[in-house]
DNA sequence: AAAGGCATCTAACATCGTTAGGGGGATCGG
DNA sequence: CCGATCCCCCTAACGATGTTAGATGCCTTT
């Protein structure tokens, strides 16, 4: 049987399975992922997977961790080449957090199908903890107390994931096998405009604003709002005194 | 009224299917929903469903809309029974939005299983549009311009859904068949504390803040941050310029 | 009474997750 | 060198799933 995929019968690792699962998920979507296909992808029979893995669930957990494999966080704040304690140094927490949020979004966005399945699963592996540690470090040195830093981290994480989840769904459920993205938004807008102007005056009037703006600007809007909302919580420099 | 359950063949409606699907989804979770079970629930053979519905997908779309059946939005701002049209009345947009956000959360939370499957599907039916119209109306009369109101609506919606999605997942993936919630958080906290204090100094130090606070306060934290971030966008009273 | 559509049925297919039990090849103790 | 042991994979099968095809009866209209 010449079905050796990688090295001839070198043995399959759990990482192989996770990678294969991720690959299939991304290529064929949620229903394209079956044990048999994962097995075929790594060059074995379906039942053989159960030697490495107890469940399909466990396989998904593995994939969930592998999702973060190639996500390279910016180095935590403590390794910042600039001044470690400089008052100006703690003010750039905004761009730092923003950059992390944007990277998180694009990371999930380029793995839409996988993210859709894996979001809300959250077996936080070491790679995810790295992100968390980095973010919290940034926030604390920026002047947030521990509790606020933890809550803000959670807030950012949940928002980005919720955002991507929406963003990655075809705007109209019926358009999944349909038109180009620009056509889809135009169509969505038209649908909104054709609603009852009596019952939905604002929705109709703002149809262009609701269906119109591209997701990038929408994301930036939300991000700016979050950062603005967090800002007043910072203890500027030492316990009291302002700047 | 006509709640004949499965008396002979009284005829099945699409609403019946959606309700049955929602019921099964909530009772048995995602994998408890099969065509055959939905059919049995309404007293019919599996194949008969395909007369009412093209796909399982379409059934889920139906259920997605039915999810909002018993969500009663607070009346839009214009029908506020208390202060009719006081100029200070536009300042209570915060509690209005907050109330809507909290209701949205609890609504999704009491339908966790269904929400998990249906989130990100979003065939926005009329009921969802009602919510949207109400929210946008509130924001606009509070002084937000159209574009900001639309973006803020999107922001709030995505955040609440992302939040609930996280909230409704068992804190540790392994604990789904395990302990009580309080035990789970205690265990999660202990797990965080046992991490390498070298690699994750902040995570370890704040283990209590990360795993500790209950979700209600976390939600309120995020909500307050969002509202704070939106506040400066309001055009306060002075009609200096539109757009 | 005949016709026709509506709503459901039975039967079957391919595919899915998962289990049971068997076997071949490497490694190690003697 | 031999056998034992473990690792890793195999074939075969079970029940459940989504979905289709074709037949059957009920209800309404003619």
XYZ file of C-alpha atoms (C1' of nucleotides) in Angstrom:
546
model
C 0.000 0.000 0.000
C 1.677 3.135 -1.129
C -0.399 5.437 0.997
C 2.396 6.614 3.178
C 1.924 10.278 3.446
C 4.716 11.577 5.537
C 7.536 9.228 6.304
C 6.666 5.648 5.680
C 5.002 4.400 8.830
C 7.067 6.567 11.053
C 4.216 6.775 13.487
C 1.564 9.399 13.866
C 1.772 11.965 16.592
C -1.009 13.851 18.253
C 0.314 17.009 16.659
C -0.111 15.408 13.271
C -3.727 14.751 14.075
C -4.338 18.260 15.302
C -2.739 19.749 12.218
C -4.674 17.499 9.905
C -7.901 18.348 11.685
C -7.171 22.034 11.383
C -6.345 21.680 7.727
C -9.522 19.804 6.958
C -11.609 22.186 9.000
C -10.265 25.124 7.109
C -10.614 23.550 3.726
C -14.002 21.875 3.952
C -15.709 23.560 6.843
C -17.264 22.027 9.893
C -18.986 19.106 8.249
C -15.884 18.277 6.258
C -14.171 17.095 9.397
C -14.650 13.427 10.085
C -12.515 10.892 11.811
C -12.148 8.991 8.608
C -10.905 11.994 6.693
C -8.467 12.984 9.388
C -7.210 9.441 9.359
C -6.858 9.472 5.602
C -5.065 12.788 5.809
C -2.375 11.331 8.018
C -2.343 8.064 6.123
C -3.972 5.607 8.511
C -7.320 3.954 9.032
C -10.073 5.678 10.967
C -10.073 3.362 13.941
C -6.379 3.890 14.460
C -7.019 7.398 15.658
C -8.532 6.011 18.814
C -5.213 4.822 19.939
C -3.941 8.409 20.104
C -7.177 10.031 21.097
C -10.135 9.007 23.184
C -12.796 10.976 21.385
C -13.475 13.267 18.546
C -13.892 15.760 21.314
C -10.338 15.256 22.407
C -9.181 15.671 18.845
C -10.968 18.995 18.729
C -9.315 20.007 21.957
C -5.985 19.272 20.377
C -6.901 21.272 17.322
C -8.083 24.048 19.571
C -4.631 24.358 21.064
C -2.911 23.973 17.733
C -4.954 26.888 16.481
C -2.557 29.164 18.326
C 0.575 27.476 17.134
C 1.664 30.170 14.734
C 0.355 33.115 16.630
C 3.384 35.052 17.733
C 2.588 37.533 20.399
C 4.538 40.732 20.534
C 7.054 40.449 23.333
C 5.611 41.270 26.725
C 5.986 44.761 27.955
C 8.868 43.991 30.272
C 11.107 43.290 27.324
C 10.244 46.616 25.805
C 13.451 48.125 24.494
C 12.316 51.558 25.570
C 12.448 52.755 29.143
C 11.044 50.222 31.557
C 9.511 52.712 33.924
C 9.322 55.872 31.955
C 6.046 57.743 32.274
C 5.852 57.975 28.526
C 6.449 54.283 28.269
C 3.252 53.352 30.055
C 1.230 55.536 27.799
C 1.686 53.418 24.754
C -0.457 50.705 26.216
C -3.146 51.645 23.734
C -1.255 50.798 20.567
C 0.135 47.721 22.233
C -3.271 46.417 23.161
C -4.680 47.484 19.818
C -2.004 45.611 17.959
C -2.701 42.464 19.930
C -6.420 42.758 19.322
C -5.933 43.244 15.595
C -3.600 40.322 15.387
C -6.049 38.178 17.262
C -8.769 39.157 14.839
C -6.825 38.499 11.685
C -5.535 35.271 13.115
C -9.021 34.004 13.736
C -10.243 35.453 10.484
C -7.772 33.584 8.357
C -8.902 30.415 10.101
C -12.577 31.116 9.974
C -13.929 27.634 9.744
C -11.681 26.330 12.438
C -12.423 29.288 14.652
C -16.142 28.806 14.245
C -15.945 25.299 15.531
C -13.340 25.890 18.157
C -14.542 29.161 19.634
C -16.173 28.594 22.953
C -14.222 25.460 23.557
C -11.274 26.935 25.262
C -8.977 24.448 26.714
C -6.439 27.193 27.294
C -3.123 25.747 26.333
C 0.270 27.266 27.012
C 0.173 29.327 23.865
C -2.998 31.028 24.937
C -1.548 31.658 28.362
C 1.378 33.391 26.721
C -1.002 35.876 25.134
C -2.791 36.391 28.387
C 0.365 36.943 30.330
C 1.575 39.440 27.789
C -1.652 41.406 27.782
C -1.973 41.520 31.524
C 1.624 42.612 31.859
C 1.016 45.449 29.441
C -2.084 46.562 31.276
C -0.552 46.424 34.722
C 2.495 48.407 33.828
C 0.153 50.871 32.199
C -1.406 51.487 35.575
C -4.342 49.152 35.826
C -4.734 47.247 39.035
C -4.807 43.481 38.965
C -8.507 43.037 38.978
C -9.134 45.554 36.257
C -6.363 44.088 34.144
C -7.900 40.644 34.433
C -11.371 41.909 33.630
C -10.108 43.960 30.724
C -8.328 40.951 29.320
C -11.501 38.971 29.474
C -13.446 41.825 27.945
C -11.099 42.154 25.010
C -10.950 38.450 24.413
C -14.669 37.908 24.420
C -15.334 40.906 22.248
C -12.838 39.999 19.561
C -14.137 36.480 19.401
C -17.724 37.597 19.254
C -16.818 40.066 16.550
C -15.009 37.553 14.409
C -17.787 35.076 14.881
C -20.212 37.529 13.363
C -17.836 38.761 10.782
C -17.121 35.331 9.468
C -20.707 34.368 8.948
C -22.132 35.080 5.518
C -24.123 38.246 5.927
C -27.293 36.640 4.760
C -27.673 32.990 5.607
C -28.905 32.333 2.113
C -25.835 33.862 0.492
C -23.338 31.314 1.567
C -23.104 29.788 -1.858
C -23.808 33.092 -3.519
C -22.336 36.351 -4.482
C -19.159 38.283 -3.890
C -18.796 40.115 -0.596
C -19.537 43.494 -2.131
C -22.620 42.165 -3.815
C -23.680 40.575 -0.555
C -23.502 43.821 1.389
C -25.343 45.637 -1.371
C -28.023 43.011 -1.254
C -28.225 43.106 2.528
C -28.575 46.860 2.354
C -31.374 46.609 -0.140
C -33.151 44.115 2.044
C -33.027 46.512 4.953
C -34.254 49.380 2.832
C -37.256 47.422 1.723
C -38.497 46.868 5.226
C -41.534 48.607 6.557
C -40.505 52.208 7.110
C -43.278 52.409 9.621
C -42.161 49.639 11.829
C -38.426 50.108 11.384
C -37.897 53.787 10.671
C -34.381 53.893 12.004
C -33.255 50.639 10.479
C -34.494 51.730 7.082
C -33.016 55.180 7.372
C -29.658 53.825 8.414
C -29.609 50.846 6.105
C -26.416 52.087 4.543
C -24.750 52.487 7.940
C -25.903 49.093 9.126
C -25.005 47.004 6.123
C -22.511 49.341 4.622
C -19.264 49.882 6.459
C -16.596 47.313 5.967
C -15.617 45.250 8.917
C -12.232 46.840 9.357
C -13.674 50.196 10.285
C -16.291 48.544 12.418
C -13.606 46.707 14.288
C -11.625 49.872 14.803
C -14.725 51.564 16.105
C -15.277 48.902 18.711
C -11.639 48.785 19.645
C -11.452 52.534 20.133
C -14.579 52.439 22.261
C -13.159 49.707 24.462
C -9.879 51.468 24.952
C -11.646 54.732 25.695
C -13.761 52.976 28.246
C -10.757 51.421 29.909
C -8.668 54.559 30.005
C -10.212 56.183 33.111
C -9.438 53.093 35.146
C -5.718 53.632 34.942
C -3.997 54.871 38.030
C -1.751 57.432 36.442
C 1.748 56.846 37.737
C 1.682 56.487 41.532
C -1.417 56.176 43.746
C -2.562 59.743 43.307
C -1.419 62.773 41.402
C -2.226 63.211 37.804
C 0.554 63.418 35.311
C -56.486 26.258 22.382
C -55.244 24.066 19.606
C -52.447 22.442 21.468
C -53.320 18.994 20.310
C -50.093 17.318 20.851
C -49.739 14.347 18.675
C -53.331 13.460 18.187
C -53.424 11.428 15.054
C -52.342 13.650 12.185
C -53.414 17.144 12.878
C -50.788 18.654 10.617
C -47.382 19.959 11.506
C -46.330 23.553 11.014
C -42.894 24.989 10.573
C -43.274 26.671 13.923
C -43.862 23.302 15.494
C -40.597 22.101 14.043
C -38.687 25.140 15.208
C -40.073 24.817 18.714
C -39.334 21.135 18.866
C -35.807 21.733 17.641
C -35.264 24.403 20.246
C -36.647 22.158 22.960
C -34.417 19.257 22.001
C -31.435 21.516 21.630
C -31.902 22.868 25.096
C -32.558 19.536 26.703
C -29.929 17.347 25.103
C -27.368 19.730 23.725
C -26.053 20.031 20.227
C -25.666 16.362 19.463
C -29.091 15.608 20.837
C -30.671 17.300 17.866
C -31.370 14.987 15.006
C -33.987 14.973 12.343
C -35.392 11.760 13.661
C -35.777 13.122 17.168
C -37.386 16.324 15.996
C -39.746 14.233 13.951
C -40.558 12.034 16.921
C -41.102 15.113 19.040
C -43.820 16.351 16.737
C -45.195 12.875 16.198
C -44.046 12.140 12.689
C -41.492 10.101 10.790
C -38.114 11.591 10.013
C -38.522 11.792 6.290
C -41.719 13.762 6.652
C -39.790 16.762 7.825
C -38.439 17.242 4.347
C -41.805 18.237 3.131
C -41.758 21.290 5.408
C -38.078 21.958 5.258
C -35.391 21.579 2.652
C -32.480 20.931 4.957
C -31.428 20.518 8.491
C -29.835 23.872 7.860
C -33.184 25.405 7.140
C -34.586 23.879 10.277
C -31.805 25.521 12.239
C -32.576 28.828 10.584
C -36.142 28.449 11.739
C -35.011 27.643 15.230
C -32.670 30.596 15.095
C -35.569 32.921 14.571
C -37.748 31.153 17.101
C -35.018 31.739 19.650
C -36.237 35.304 19.938
C -39.894 34.456 20.170
C -40.281 35.209 23.849
C -37.808 38.019 24.075
C -39.782 41.126 24.817
C -37.797 44.224 24.261
C -38.450 47.177 26.492
C -40.545 49.612 24.526
C -38.535 51.910 22.314
C -37.584 55.208 23.749
C -40.361 57.125 22.106
C -43.015 55.149 23.934
C -41.430 55.600 27.330
C -44.333 55.906 29.745
C -42.403 57.798 32.425
C -40.749 61.007 31.322
C -42.417 61.827 28.045
C -40.144 64.285 26.333
C -37.999 65.998 28.871
C -34.691 67.284 27.535
C -32.951 65.519 30.369
C -34.689 62.397 29.201
C -31.976 61.691 26.669
C -29.536 61.135 29.495
C -31.070 57.886 30.582
C -29.809 56.129 27.501
C -27.288 54.322 29.656
C -29.745 52.403 31.818
C -31.872 51.740 28.785
C -29.035 50.228 26.836
C -27.774 48.433 29.904
C -31.144 46.865 30.515
C -31.328 45.652 26.959
C -27.828 44.193 27.132
C -28.593 42.387 30.381
C -31.795 40.983 29.027
C -30.030 39.816 25.942
C -27.456 38.060 28.066
C -29.886 36.304 30.351
C -32.020 35.361 27.405
C -29.120 33.662 25.699
C -27.894 32.232 28.957
C -31.116 30.438 29.742
C -30.927 28.902 26.295
C -27.282 28.051 26.382
C -27.264 25.001 24.225
C -29.450 26.535 21.597
C -27.456 29.737 21.638
C -24.210 27.856 21.198
C -25.433 26.266 18.041
C -27.312 29.224 16.706
C -24.901 32.038 17.468
C -23.142 33.124 14.353
C -25.945 31.938 12.164
C -27.975 35.060 12.183
C -30.732 35.021 9.735
C -32.109 38.165 11.306
C -35.814 37.679 11.522
C -38.388 40.316 12.359
C -38.003 39.792 16.067
C -34.344 40.580 15.916
C -35.029 43.631 13.832
C -37.383 44.836 16.533
C -34.530 44.789 19.016
C -32.278 46.563 16.614
C -34.786 49.248 15.837
C -35.391 49.829 19.501
C -31.715 50.105 20.332
C -30.897 52.426 17.479
C -33.834 54.627 18.351
C -32.603 54.917 21.894
C -29.112 55.786 20.799
C -30.155 58.346 18.239
C -32.441 60.233 20.556
C -29.611 60.170 23.041
C -27.534 62.184 20.640
C -25.556 59.693 18.614
C -25.443 60.200 14.915
C -26.661 57.487 12.618
C -23.371 55.915 11.826
C -22.259 55.781 15.444
C -25.589 54.368 16.515
C -25.298 51.597 13.946
C -21.737 50.820 14.919
C -22.570 50.889 18.603
C -25.425 48.486 18.035
C -23.121 46.111 16.291
C -20.535 46.501 19.013
C -22.971 45.720 21.771
C -24.438 42.771 19.950
C -21.154 41.134 19.158
C -19.805 41.673 22.619
C -22.782 40.208 24.443
C -22.796 37.186 22.188
C -19.092 36.658 22.567
C -19.431 37.034 26.305
C -22.245 34.540 26.627
C -20.441 32.151 24.382
C -17.518 32.110 26.755
C -19.631 32.175 29.820
C -21.637 29.181 28.803
C -18.679 26.951 28.163
C -17.537 24.859 31.099
C -14.564 26.642 32.528
C -12.263 23.742 32.014
C -13.033 21.552 29.073
C -12.475 18.505 31.217
C -15.021 19.598 33.825
C -18.087 19.316 31.708
C -19.222 16.171 33.422
C -17.706 17.220 36.697
C -18.120 19.404 39.634
C -20.332 22.257 40.742
C -19.606 25.723 39.385
C -18.000 26.912 42.578
C -15.773 23.886 42.667
C -14.930 24.433 39.038
C -13.753 27.977 39.565
C -11.768 26.936 42.611
C -10.147 24.245 40.545
C -9.470 26.582 37.658
C -7.874 29.007 40.064
C -5.673 26.325 41.515
C -4.601 25.318 38.042
C -3.549 28.863 37.294
C -1.670 29.150 40.566
C 0.325 26.051 39.829
C 1.720 27.428 36.617
C 5.302 28.446 36.280
C 5.636 31.669 38.207
C 8.604 32.429 36.071
C 6.890 32.230 32.757
C 3.537 33.552 33.861
C 4.195 35.906 36.769
C 1.105 37.998 36.225
C -1.235 35.130 35.531
C -0.131 33.363 38.681
C -0.289 36.483 40.788
C -3.758 37.315 39.566
C -5.099 33.790 39.509
C -7.836 34.804 41.882
C -8.843 37.737 39.713
C -8.777 35.682 36.558
C -10.693 32.633 37.702
C -12.420 34.224 40.624
C -15.046 36.825 39.909
C -18.456 35.629 39.012
C -19.693 36.355 35.574
C -22.260 38.906 36.649
C -19.661 41.349 37.828
C -17.520 40.626 34.823
C -20.418 41.405 32.590
C -21.117 44.632 34.395
C -17.478 45.565 34.049
C -17.554 45.129 30.322
C -20.873 46.865 29.982
C -19.692 49.868 31.951
C -16.563 50.074 29.840
C -18.548 49.991 26.632
C -20.938 52.668 27.759
C -18.079 54.822 28.992
C -16.390 54.440 25.672
C -19.517 55.427 23.790
C -20.374 58.412 25.921
C -17.989 60.958 24.332
C -19.539 60.299 20.940
C -22.819 61.841 21.898
C -23.656 65.255 20.538
C -24.765 66.867 23.776
C -27.881 68.904 23.191
C -26.190 71.587 21.100
C -27.352 71.033 17.537
C -24.216 72.629 16.199
C -23.987 70.448 13.170
C -25.252 67.230 11.793
C -22.962 64.969 9.887
C -67.958 9.598 -7.586
C -63.494 11.015 -9.726
C -59.324 13.852 -9.491
C -55.597 16.007 -7.490
C -52.800 17.956 -4.233
C -51.259 17.789 0.470
C -49.011 15.359 4.242
C -47.256 11.483 5.712
C -45.474 6.837 5.363
C -41.794 2.842 4.444
C -37.371 1.577 2.636
C -33.027 2.381 1.545
C -28.229 4.643 0.882
C -23.922 6.594 2.189
C -21.589 8.369 5.923
C -20.681 9.140 10.544
C -18.440 8.028 15.586
C -17.025 4.260 17.972
C -15.873 -0.572 19.686
C -13.910 -5.272 19.388
C -10.446 -8.074 18.348
C -6.439 -9.414 15.542
C -1.641 -8.836 13.764
C 2.971 -7.189 12.554
C 7.148 -5.070 13.892
C 10.360 -3.064 17.103
C 12.629 -3.479 21.624
C 14.383 -5.800 25.514
C 15.550 -9.555 28.963
C 17.515 -13.935 28.979
C 19.444 -16.219 19.405
C 14.486 -16.747 21.406
C 10.483 -15.359 23.230
C 7.772 -11.765 25.612
C 6.058 -7.238 25.601
C 4.530 -3.212 24.073
C 3.334 0.024 20.481
C 0.778 1.106 16.524
C -2.054 -0.103 13.061
C -5.462 -3.046 10.733
C -10.292 -5.187 9.318
C -15.026 -5.720 10.508
C -18.890 -4.360 12.358
C -22.775 -1.756 15.077
C -25.972 1.810 15.610
C -27.228 6.474 14.427
C -27.206 10.186 11.279
C -28.929 13.297 6.926
C -31.231 12.638 2.897
C -33.727 10.694 -1.270
C -37.282 7.873 -3.855
C -41.565 6.040 -4.258
C -45.930 4.534 -2.381
C -50.180 5.588 0.386
C -53.840 7.699 2.320
C -56.697 12.009 3.579
C -59.009 16.102 2.179
C -60.856 19.214 -0.828
C -62.542 20.393 -5.189
C -64.950 19.245 -9.210
